[in-house]
XYZ file of C-alpha atoms in Angstrom:
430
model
C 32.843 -10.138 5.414
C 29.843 -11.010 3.286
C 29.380 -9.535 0.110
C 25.649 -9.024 -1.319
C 23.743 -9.440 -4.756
C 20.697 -7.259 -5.542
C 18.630 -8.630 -7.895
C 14.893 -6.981 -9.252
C 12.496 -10.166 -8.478
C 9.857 -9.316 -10.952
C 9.928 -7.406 -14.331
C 12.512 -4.242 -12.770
C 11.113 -1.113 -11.163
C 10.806 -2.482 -7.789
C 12.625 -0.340 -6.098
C 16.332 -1.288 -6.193
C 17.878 2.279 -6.116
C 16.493 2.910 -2.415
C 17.822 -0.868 -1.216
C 21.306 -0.952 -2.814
C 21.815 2.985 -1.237
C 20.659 1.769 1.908
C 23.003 -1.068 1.473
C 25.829 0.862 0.434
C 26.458 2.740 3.338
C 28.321 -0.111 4.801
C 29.900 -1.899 1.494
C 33.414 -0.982 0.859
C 33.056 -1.462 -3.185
C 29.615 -1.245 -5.009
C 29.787 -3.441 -8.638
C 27.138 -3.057 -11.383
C 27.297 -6.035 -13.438
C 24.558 -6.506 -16.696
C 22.386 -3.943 -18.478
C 23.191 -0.564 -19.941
C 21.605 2.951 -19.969
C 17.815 1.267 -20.233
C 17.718 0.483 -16.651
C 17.184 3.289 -14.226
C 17.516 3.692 -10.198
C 16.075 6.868 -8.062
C 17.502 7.659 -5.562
C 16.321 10.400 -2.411
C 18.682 11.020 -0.161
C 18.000 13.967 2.418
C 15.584 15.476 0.318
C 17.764 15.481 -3.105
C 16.763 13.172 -5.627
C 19.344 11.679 -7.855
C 18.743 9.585 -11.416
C 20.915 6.952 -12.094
C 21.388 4.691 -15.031
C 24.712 3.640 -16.232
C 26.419 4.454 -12.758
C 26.516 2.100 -9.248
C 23.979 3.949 -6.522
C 26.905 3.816 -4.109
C 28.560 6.338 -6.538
C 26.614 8.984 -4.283
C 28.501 8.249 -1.435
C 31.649 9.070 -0.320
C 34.356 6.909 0.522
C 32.768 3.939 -2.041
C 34.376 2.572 -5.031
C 31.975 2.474 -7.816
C 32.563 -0.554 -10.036
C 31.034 -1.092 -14.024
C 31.894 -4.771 -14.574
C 32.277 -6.178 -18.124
C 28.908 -7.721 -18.041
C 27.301 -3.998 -18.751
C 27.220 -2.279 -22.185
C 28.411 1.044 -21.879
C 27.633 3.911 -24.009
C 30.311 6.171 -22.945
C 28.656 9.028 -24.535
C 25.821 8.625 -21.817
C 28.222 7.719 -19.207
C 29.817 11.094 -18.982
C 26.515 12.945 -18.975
C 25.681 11.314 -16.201
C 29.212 12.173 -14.544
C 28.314 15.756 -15.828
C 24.801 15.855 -14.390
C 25.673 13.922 -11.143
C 28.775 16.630 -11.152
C 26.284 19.376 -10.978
C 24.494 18.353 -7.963
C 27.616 17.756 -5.816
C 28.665 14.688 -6.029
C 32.592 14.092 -6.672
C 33.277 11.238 -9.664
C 36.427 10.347 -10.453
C 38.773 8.037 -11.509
C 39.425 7.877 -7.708
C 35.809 6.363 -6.531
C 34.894 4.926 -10.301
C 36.121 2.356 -12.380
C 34.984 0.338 -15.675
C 36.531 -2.870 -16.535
C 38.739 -3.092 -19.564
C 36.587 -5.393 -21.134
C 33.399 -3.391 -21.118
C 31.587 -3.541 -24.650
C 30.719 -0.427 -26.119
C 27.290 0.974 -27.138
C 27.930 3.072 -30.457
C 25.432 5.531 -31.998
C 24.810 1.972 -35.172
C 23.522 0.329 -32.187
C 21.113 2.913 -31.433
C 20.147 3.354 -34.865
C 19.882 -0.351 -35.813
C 17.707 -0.878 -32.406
C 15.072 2.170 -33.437
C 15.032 0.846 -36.975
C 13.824 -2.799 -35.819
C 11.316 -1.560 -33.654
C 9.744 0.931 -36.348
C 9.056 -1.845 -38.722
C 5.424 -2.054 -38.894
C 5.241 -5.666 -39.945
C 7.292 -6.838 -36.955
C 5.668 -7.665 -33.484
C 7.220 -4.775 -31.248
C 9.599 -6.134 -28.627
C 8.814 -2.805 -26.559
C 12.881 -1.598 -26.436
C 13.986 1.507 -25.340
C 15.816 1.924 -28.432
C 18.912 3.139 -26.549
C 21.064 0.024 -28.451
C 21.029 -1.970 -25.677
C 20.231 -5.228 -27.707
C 22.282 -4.722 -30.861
C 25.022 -4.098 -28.413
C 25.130 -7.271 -26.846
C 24.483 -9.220 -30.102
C 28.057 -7.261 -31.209
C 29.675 -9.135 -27.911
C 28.682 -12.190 -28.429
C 29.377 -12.443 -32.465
C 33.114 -10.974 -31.533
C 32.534 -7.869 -33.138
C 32.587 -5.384 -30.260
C 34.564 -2.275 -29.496
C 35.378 -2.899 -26.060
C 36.814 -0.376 -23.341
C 40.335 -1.476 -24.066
C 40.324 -0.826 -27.634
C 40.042 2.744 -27.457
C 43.946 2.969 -26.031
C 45.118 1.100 -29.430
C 44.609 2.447 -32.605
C 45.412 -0.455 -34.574
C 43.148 -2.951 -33.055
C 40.580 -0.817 -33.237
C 40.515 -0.088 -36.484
C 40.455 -3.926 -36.786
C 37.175 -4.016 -34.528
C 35.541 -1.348 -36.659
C 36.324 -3.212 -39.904
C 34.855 -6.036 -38.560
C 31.537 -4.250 -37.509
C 30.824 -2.290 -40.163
C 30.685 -5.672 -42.275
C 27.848 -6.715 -40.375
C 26.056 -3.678 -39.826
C 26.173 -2.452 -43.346
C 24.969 -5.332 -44.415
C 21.853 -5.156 -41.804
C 21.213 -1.134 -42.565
C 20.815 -1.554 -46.304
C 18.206 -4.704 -45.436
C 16.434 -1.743 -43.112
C 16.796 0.947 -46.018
C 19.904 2.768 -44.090
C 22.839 4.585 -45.300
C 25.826 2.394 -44.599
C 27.739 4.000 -41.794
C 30.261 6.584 -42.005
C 33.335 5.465 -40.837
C 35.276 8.318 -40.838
C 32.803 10.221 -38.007
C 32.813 7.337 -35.831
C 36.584 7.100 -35.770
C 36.452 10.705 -35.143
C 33.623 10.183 -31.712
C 35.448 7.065 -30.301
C 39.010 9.520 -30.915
C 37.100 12.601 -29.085
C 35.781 10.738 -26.362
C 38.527 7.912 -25.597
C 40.599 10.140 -23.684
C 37.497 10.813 -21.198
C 36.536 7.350 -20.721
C 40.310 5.849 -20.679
C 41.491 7.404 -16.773
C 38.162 5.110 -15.403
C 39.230 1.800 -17.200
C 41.045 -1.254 -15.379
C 41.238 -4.542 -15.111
C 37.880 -4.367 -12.245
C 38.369 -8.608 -12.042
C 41.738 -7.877 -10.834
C 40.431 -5.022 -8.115
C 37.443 -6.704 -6.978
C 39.398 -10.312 -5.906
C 41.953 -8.431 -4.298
C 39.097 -6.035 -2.386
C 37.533 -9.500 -1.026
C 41.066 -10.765 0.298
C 41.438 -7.771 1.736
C 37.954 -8.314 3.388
C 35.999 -5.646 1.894
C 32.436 -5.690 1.642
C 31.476 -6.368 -1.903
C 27.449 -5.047 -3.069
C 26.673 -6.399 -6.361
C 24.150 -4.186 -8.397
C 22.161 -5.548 -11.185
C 19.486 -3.877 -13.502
C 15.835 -4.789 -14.720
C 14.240 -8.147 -13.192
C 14.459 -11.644 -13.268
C 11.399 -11.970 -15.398
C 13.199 -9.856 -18.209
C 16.363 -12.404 -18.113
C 17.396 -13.367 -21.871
C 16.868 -16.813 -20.623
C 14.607 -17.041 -17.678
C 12.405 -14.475 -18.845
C 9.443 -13.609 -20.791
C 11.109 -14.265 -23.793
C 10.982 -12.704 -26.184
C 9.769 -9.686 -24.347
C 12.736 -9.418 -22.428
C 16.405 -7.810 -22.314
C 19.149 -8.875 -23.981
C 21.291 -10.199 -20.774
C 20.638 -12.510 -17.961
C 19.769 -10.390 -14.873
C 19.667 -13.109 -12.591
C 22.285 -13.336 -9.480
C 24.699 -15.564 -11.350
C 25.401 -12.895 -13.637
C 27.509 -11.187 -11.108
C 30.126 -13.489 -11.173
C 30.613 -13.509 -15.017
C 29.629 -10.092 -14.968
C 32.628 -8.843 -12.976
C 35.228 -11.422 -13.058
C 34.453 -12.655 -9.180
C 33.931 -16.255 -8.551
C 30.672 -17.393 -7.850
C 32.044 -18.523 -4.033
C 32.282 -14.892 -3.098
C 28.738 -14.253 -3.169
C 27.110 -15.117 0.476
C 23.940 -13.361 0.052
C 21.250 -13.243 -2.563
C 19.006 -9.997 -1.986
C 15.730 -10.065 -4.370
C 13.693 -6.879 -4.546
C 10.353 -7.037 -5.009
C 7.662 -4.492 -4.796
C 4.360 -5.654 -2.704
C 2.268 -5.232 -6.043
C 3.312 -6.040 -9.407
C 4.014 -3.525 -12.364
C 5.723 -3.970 -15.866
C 6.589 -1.595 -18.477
C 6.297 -1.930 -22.151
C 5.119 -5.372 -24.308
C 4.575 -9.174 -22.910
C 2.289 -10.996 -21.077
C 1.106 -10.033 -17.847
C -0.802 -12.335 -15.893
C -2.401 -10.228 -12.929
C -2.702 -7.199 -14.885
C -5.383 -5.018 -13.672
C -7.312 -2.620 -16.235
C -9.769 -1.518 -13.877
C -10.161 1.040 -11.077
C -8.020 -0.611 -8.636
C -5.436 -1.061 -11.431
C -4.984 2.828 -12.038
C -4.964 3.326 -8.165
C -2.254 1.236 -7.768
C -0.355 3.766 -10.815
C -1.517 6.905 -9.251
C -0.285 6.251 -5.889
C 2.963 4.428 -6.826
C 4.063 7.291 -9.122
C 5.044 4.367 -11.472
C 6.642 5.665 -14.724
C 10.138 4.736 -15.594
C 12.954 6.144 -14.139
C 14.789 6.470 -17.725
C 11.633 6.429 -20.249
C 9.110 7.748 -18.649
C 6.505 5.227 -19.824
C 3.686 4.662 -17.894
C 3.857 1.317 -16.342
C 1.167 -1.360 -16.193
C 0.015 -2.348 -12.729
C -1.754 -5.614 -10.957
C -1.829 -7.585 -7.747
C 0.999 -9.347 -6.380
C 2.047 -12.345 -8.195
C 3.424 -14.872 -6.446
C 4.154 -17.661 -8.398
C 6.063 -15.691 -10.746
C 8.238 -14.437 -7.096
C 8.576 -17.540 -6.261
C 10.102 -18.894 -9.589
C 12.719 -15.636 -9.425
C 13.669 -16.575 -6.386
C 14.337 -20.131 -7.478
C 16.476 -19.257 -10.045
C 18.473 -16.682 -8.347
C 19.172 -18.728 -5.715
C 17.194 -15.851 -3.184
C 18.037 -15.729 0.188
C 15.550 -13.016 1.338
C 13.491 -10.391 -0.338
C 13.068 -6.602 0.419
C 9.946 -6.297 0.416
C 9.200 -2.498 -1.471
C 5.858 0.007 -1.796
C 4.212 -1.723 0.949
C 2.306 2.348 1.381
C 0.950 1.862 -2.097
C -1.256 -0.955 -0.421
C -2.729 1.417 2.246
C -6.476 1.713 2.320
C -7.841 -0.754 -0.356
C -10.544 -2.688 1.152
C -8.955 -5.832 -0.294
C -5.996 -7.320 -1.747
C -5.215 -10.347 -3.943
C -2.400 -12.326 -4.419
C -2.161 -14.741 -7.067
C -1.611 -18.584 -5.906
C -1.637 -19.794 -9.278
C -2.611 -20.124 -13.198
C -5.372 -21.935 -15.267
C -4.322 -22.895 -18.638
C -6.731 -25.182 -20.569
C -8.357 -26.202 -17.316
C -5.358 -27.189 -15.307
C -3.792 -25.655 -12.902
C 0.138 -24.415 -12.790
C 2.355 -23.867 -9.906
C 4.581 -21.951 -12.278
C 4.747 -19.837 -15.531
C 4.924 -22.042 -18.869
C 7.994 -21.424 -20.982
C 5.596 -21.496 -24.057
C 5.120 -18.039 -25.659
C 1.336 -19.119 -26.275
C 1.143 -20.598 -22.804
C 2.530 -17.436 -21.030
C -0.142 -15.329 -22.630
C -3.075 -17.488 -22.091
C -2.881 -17.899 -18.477
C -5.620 -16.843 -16.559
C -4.688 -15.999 -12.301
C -6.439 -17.660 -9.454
C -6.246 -15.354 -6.732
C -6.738 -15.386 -2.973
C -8.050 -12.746 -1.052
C -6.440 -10.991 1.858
C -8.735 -7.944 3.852
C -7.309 -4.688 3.453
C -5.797 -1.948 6.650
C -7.393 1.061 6.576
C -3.936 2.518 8.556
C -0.972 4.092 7.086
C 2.212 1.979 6.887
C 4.230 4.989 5.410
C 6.919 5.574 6.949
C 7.301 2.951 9.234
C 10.349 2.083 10.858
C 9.468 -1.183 12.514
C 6.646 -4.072 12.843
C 4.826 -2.426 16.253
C 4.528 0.833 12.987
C 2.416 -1.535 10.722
C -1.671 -2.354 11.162
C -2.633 -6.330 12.176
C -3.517 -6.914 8.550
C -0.170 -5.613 6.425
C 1.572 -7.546 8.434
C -0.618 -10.981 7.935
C -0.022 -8.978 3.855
C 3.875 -9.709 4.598
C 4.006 -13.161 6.267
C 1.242 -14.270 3.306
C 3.224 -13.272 0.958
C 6.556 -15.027 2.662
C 4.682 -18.008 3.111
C 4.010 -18.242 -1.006
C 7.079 -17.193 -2.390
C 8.763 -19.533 -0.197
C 11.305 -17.283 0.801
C 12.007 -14.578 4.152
C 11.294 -11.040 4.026
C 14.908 -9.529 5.220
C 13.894 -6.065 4.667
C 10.839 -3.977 4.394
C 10.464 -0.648 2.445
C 7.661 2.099 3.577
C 8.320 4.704 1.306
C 11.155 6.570 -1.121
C 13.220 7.613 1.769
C 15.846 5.594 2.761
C 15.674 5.378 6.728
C 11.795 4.107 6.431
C 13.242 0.849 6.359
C 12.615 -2.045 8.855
C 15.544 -4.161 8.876
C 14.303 -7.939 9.406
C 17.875 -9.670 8.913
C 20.891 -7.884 7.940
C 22.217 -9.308 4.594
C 25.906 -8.333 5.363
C 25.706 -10.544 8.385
C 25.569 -13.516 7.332
């Protein structure tokens, strides 16, 4: 059986809720591997509409294991209002259909606190985080100072974690003008909430090698975009782990040889919430069209995102370095009825021109687009369930944009719901 990644292909946002749902119907286990409670994923399912952000879209259907591997940072606090709110609609989590690897790091309220702080300082360029700790948390992981899952089950080593972070962070909070931590009301919120968050933890490594023996279709979630990858990324407007497909071997404990299919979303426009350079950013007319009609504000934050034409150089570099093997192709109804539509081919920078975005800070912010034009469909592609549903000219739109990224569309998304979906090649075929 072949078992799928889902990777965003541009900065997050494009639409990876809808895709991994409709994906999920037929995978056995559903794994989120990187990010925390910054990334978010809508879901509408007969009508309902569910919000998800720490949890595995496959959580919302029954008979699916729901996997957090140890590449996420979990803030358990925000896990189990999730569970709570999720609860309340009618949909059964339990230890039964959800698990979180032993060696998930934890997001504590310092992280939170340290992350606002940083941001609020005036004389510091703003990174444009959600504050939620996201950052500080991974920073704790890799400087072997984290609370992890595991730790919460034994007293001792914890306290030997907690010694160890509160070092560090006290250190950082009276640099920021904060009150060093008190210990004794974290011990007490890691004690009160340990026994909530302990029935969900186990070794998920472990579960998901034995799942593919058993030949169990495997979905592999992640969170954000390529372009925000720690290392691949706009640095430093980015996130704080690598949210390309290889991350969901390391971020789960499965070998990269069980992954058969790379699945990159991208939306048939481009958008991009908070700082960082933007390349085919539109400020104009066309710009707040595309914003209006694509209802784009974040899922978690509810910022407004910024909007601009399809980029395809920066698609095509995503889907280089996740190794794509086809795209879903999202928000192709946001496109109805403009007169005409650009893609961008490529970049000017100092008079020559790039086939790719410069790693160069400086470089990435001075590059000017050179766009081709494609005409318009006055049509509605809403809805539409297969190619005979789309005008002449969205689908020239499609195979244009296939032809530039370099990669095949495997499926198409008309709209929110999740059957207005043409199915070009079936990623759990190959």
């Amino acid at each position: 059986m072949a078992n799928v990644v889902v990777v965003g292909a541009q900065w997050g946002d494009e639409g990876k809720g809808k895709i991994v749902d409709w994906l999920s119907e037929r995978a056995d286990v559903v794994a989120r591997f990187q990010g925390g409670h910054n990334a978010g994923h809508t879901l509408v399912i007969d009508g309902a509409v569910y919000k998800l952000s720490l949890l595995p879209s496959g959580i919302v259907r029954g008979g699916k294991l729901s996997v957090i591997g140890n590449g996420v940072v979990l803030d358990p606090w925000a896990l189990l209002a999730e569970i709570d709110k999720l609860r309340g609609q009618g949909v059964d989590v339990s230890p039964e259909n959800l698990m979180i690897a032993e060696n998930t790091p934890l997001i504590l309220p310092v992280h939170g606190e340290l992350d606002r702080a940083r941001e609020a300082q005036a004389s510091v360029a703003k990174i444009g985080t959600t504050g939620r700790g996201i950052g500080p948390a991974y920073e704790d992981k890799v400087g072997r100072r984290s609370v992890r899952v595991a730790d919460l089950a034994d007293p001792e080593t914890l306290a030997l974690r907690i010694d160890r972070l509160l070092v560090h962070h006290d250190a950082l909070r009276r640099g920021l003008g904060l009150d060093p931590i008190d210990r004794a009301a974290l011990e007490a919120a890691l004690a009160e909430v340990a026994p909530k968050i302990l029935p969900y933890a186990a070794p998920v490594w472990k579960v998901l090698n034995e799942a593919r023996r058993a030949g169990k279709r495997i979905l592999f979630e992640g969170a954000q975009g390529a372009l925000l990858d720690i290392d691949f990324g706009t640095y430093p407007f980015v996130t704080s782990s690598n949210t390309l497909a290889g991350m969901a071997a390391t971020g789960t404990g499965l070998g990269p040889g069980a992954i058969d299919f790379v699945l990159g979303i991208v939306k048939a426009y481009t958008t991009r919430v908070g700082e960082g350079p933007f390349p085919t950013e539109l400020h104009d007319g066309d710009g707040q069209r595309l914003g209006e009609r694509g209802h784009e504000f974040g899922t978690v934050t509810g910022r407004k995102r910024r909007c601009g034409w399809f980029d395809a150089v920066l698609v095509r570099q995503t889907c280089a370095t996740s190794g794509v093997s086809g795209i879903a192709l999202t928000k192709l109804d946001v496109l109805d009825g403009f007169d005409v539509l650009k893609i961008c081919t490529g970049y000017e920078l100092d008079g020559k021109r790039l086939d790719y975005l410069p790693t160069a800070a400086n470089h990435q912010a001075r590059v000017t687009p050179i766009y081709e034009e494609l005409p318009g469909w006055p049509g509605s592609t809403a809805g539409a369930r297969s190619w005979a549903d789309l005008p002449a000219e969205a689908i020239k739109y499609v195979r244009r944009v296939e032809e530039l990224i370099d990669c095949p569309v495997a499926l198409l998304s008309t709209s929110p719901e999740r059957d207005d979906t043409i199915l070009v090649r079936d990623p759990f075929a190959d």
